[in-house]
Every structure is written in C-alpha cells, then in structure tokens.
C-alpha cells in the first residue's frame, strides 16, 4: 500500500510516465506516431491499475488467511475481506489524487482497480478448488 501511495504522487503523473515510456519505445522500436504512443501510454497506465490492485488483492487474501485461519469455507470470507481492503485502498488513492494538481480523481479508475482485484480472487478461488478436488480424489492402486 506504500507503493500505491507513491504511485499516486506527481512523480507518477501522466506527464512524467509519458517521457519515460516515450524514451523506452524510441529505444526499442524507433519512431512512433504521437497518436499511437497515446494509445500505448493509456494502456500501460490502465494495466498498472489492474495489476497493482490485483496484486494487493492477492496479498490481502493470503494475509487474511494467515491472520484468520479456518476451514476451507473461510475462503469466501478471506476473499471478501481482501476485496473490501482493496476497495478502501483504491478509493483513498483516488481521493488523494484529487488533491495532487498534476493528477485527477476518477471513479472509473476505482472500478478498474476492483476489476483487477476480482480477477485475482477468481483465479485464487479457481486454483484453490482445483487443488482441493485433486487432493480429495482417491489414490489409485497401480501395481
């Protein structure tokens, strides 16, 4: 969450990330039109929202699992708590950005953050269910 707070400052505003990304693209691919660059820039920034909050959601899930140990049925509670924490962090992040002159606050970004968080929770639930089914299958007696 500290990293998210730093990402929310002027240092990571579109103006600053634009110049860094533009240099990287020119270094790797050469010249690019400004229109194409804008599309790439927006996609990179939105992918960062999705992935960073997805990671926060995963870390929260596993933190809640350790903090509140229980049976497998607790997975939904751990996931719910992880999503709640992610929603609070995303909302506070956007609230903070409203006070940074070079940034802006957006409900759409909170929605994108939550999409990343929900996506990761679905992955966790899917893999948890797969491993549970695999471990519950009876062992076959191969001779």
mmCIF file of N, CA and C in Angstrom, residues 72 127-139:
data_model
loop_
_atom_site.group_PDB
_atom_site.id
_atom_site.type_symbol
_atom_site.label_atom_id
_atom_site.label_comp_id
_atom_site.label_asym_id
_atom_site.label_seq_id
_atom_site.Cartn_x
_atom_site.Cartn_y
_atom_site.Cartn_z
ATOM 1 N N UNK A 72 -11.764 -24.539 5.028
ATOM 2 C CA UNK A 72 -11.809 -24.118 3.612
ATOM 3 C C UNK A 72 -12.983 -23.206 3.311
ATOM 4 N N UNK A 127 -7.984 -21.925 -8.581
ATOM 5 C CA UNK A 127 -6.850 -22.800 -8.285
ATOM 6 C C UNK A 127 -7.020 -23.503 -6.948
ATOM 7 N N UNK A 128 -7.657 -22.844 -5.997
ATOM 8 C CA UNK A 128 -7.918 -23.480 -4.707
ATOM 9 C C UNK A 128 -8.882 -24.639 -4.883
ATOM 10 N N UNK A 129 -9.904 -24.438 -5.705
ATOM 11 C CA UNK A 129 -10.864 -25.514 -5.956
ATOM 12 C C UNK A 129 -10.225 -26.660 -6.716
ATOM 13 N N UNK A 130 -9.343 -26.345 -7.666
ATOM 14 C CA UNK A 130 -8.658 -27.398 -8.407
ATOM 15 C C UNK A 130 -7.778 -28.234 -7.483
ATOM 16 N N UNK A 131 -7.024 -27.567 -6.616
ATOM 17 C CA UNK A 131 -6.131 -28.318 -5.726
ATOM 18 C C UNK A 131 -6.922 -29.103 -4.698
ATOM 19 N N UNK A 132 -8.080 -28.591 -4.274
ATOM 20 C CA UNK A 132 -8.920 -29.316 -3.324
ATOM 21 C C UNK A 132 -9.487 -30.562 -3.974
ATOM 22 N N UNK A 133 -9.958 -30.453 -5.210
ATOM 23 C CA UNK A 133 -10.519 -31.614 -5.916
ATOM 24 C C UNK A 133 -9.446 -32.661 -6.160
ATOM 25 N N UNK A 134 -8.255 -32.215 -6.526
ATOM 26 C CA UNK A 134 -7.163 -33.144 -6.790
ATOM 27 C C UNK A 134 -6.751 -33.874 -5.519
ATOM 28 N N UNK A 135 -6.686 -33.166 -4.398
ATOM 29 C CA UNK A 135 -6.255 -33.808 -3.151
ATOM 30 C C UNK A 135 -7.338 -34.697 -2.557
ATOM 31 N N UNK A 136 -8.599 -34.501 -2.917
ATOM 32 C CA UNK A 136 -9.683 -35.328 -2.392
ATOM 33 C C UNK A 136 -9.938 -36.584 -3.217
ATOM 34 N N UNK A 137 -9.343 -36.661 -4.399
ATOM 35 C CA UNK A 137 -9.557 -37.841 -5.234
ATOM 36 C C UNK A 137 -8.842 -39.034 -4.616
ATOM 37 N N UNK A 138 -9.492 -40.189 -4.618
ATOM 38 C CA UNK A 138 -8.835 -41.366 -4.038
ATOM 39 C C UNK A 138 -7.638 -41.784 -4.891
ATOM 40 N N UNK A 139 -6.628 -42.261 -4.186
ATOM 41 C CA UNK A 139 -5.440 -42.717 -4.904
ATOM 42 C C UNK A 139 -5.740 -44.053 -5.564
#
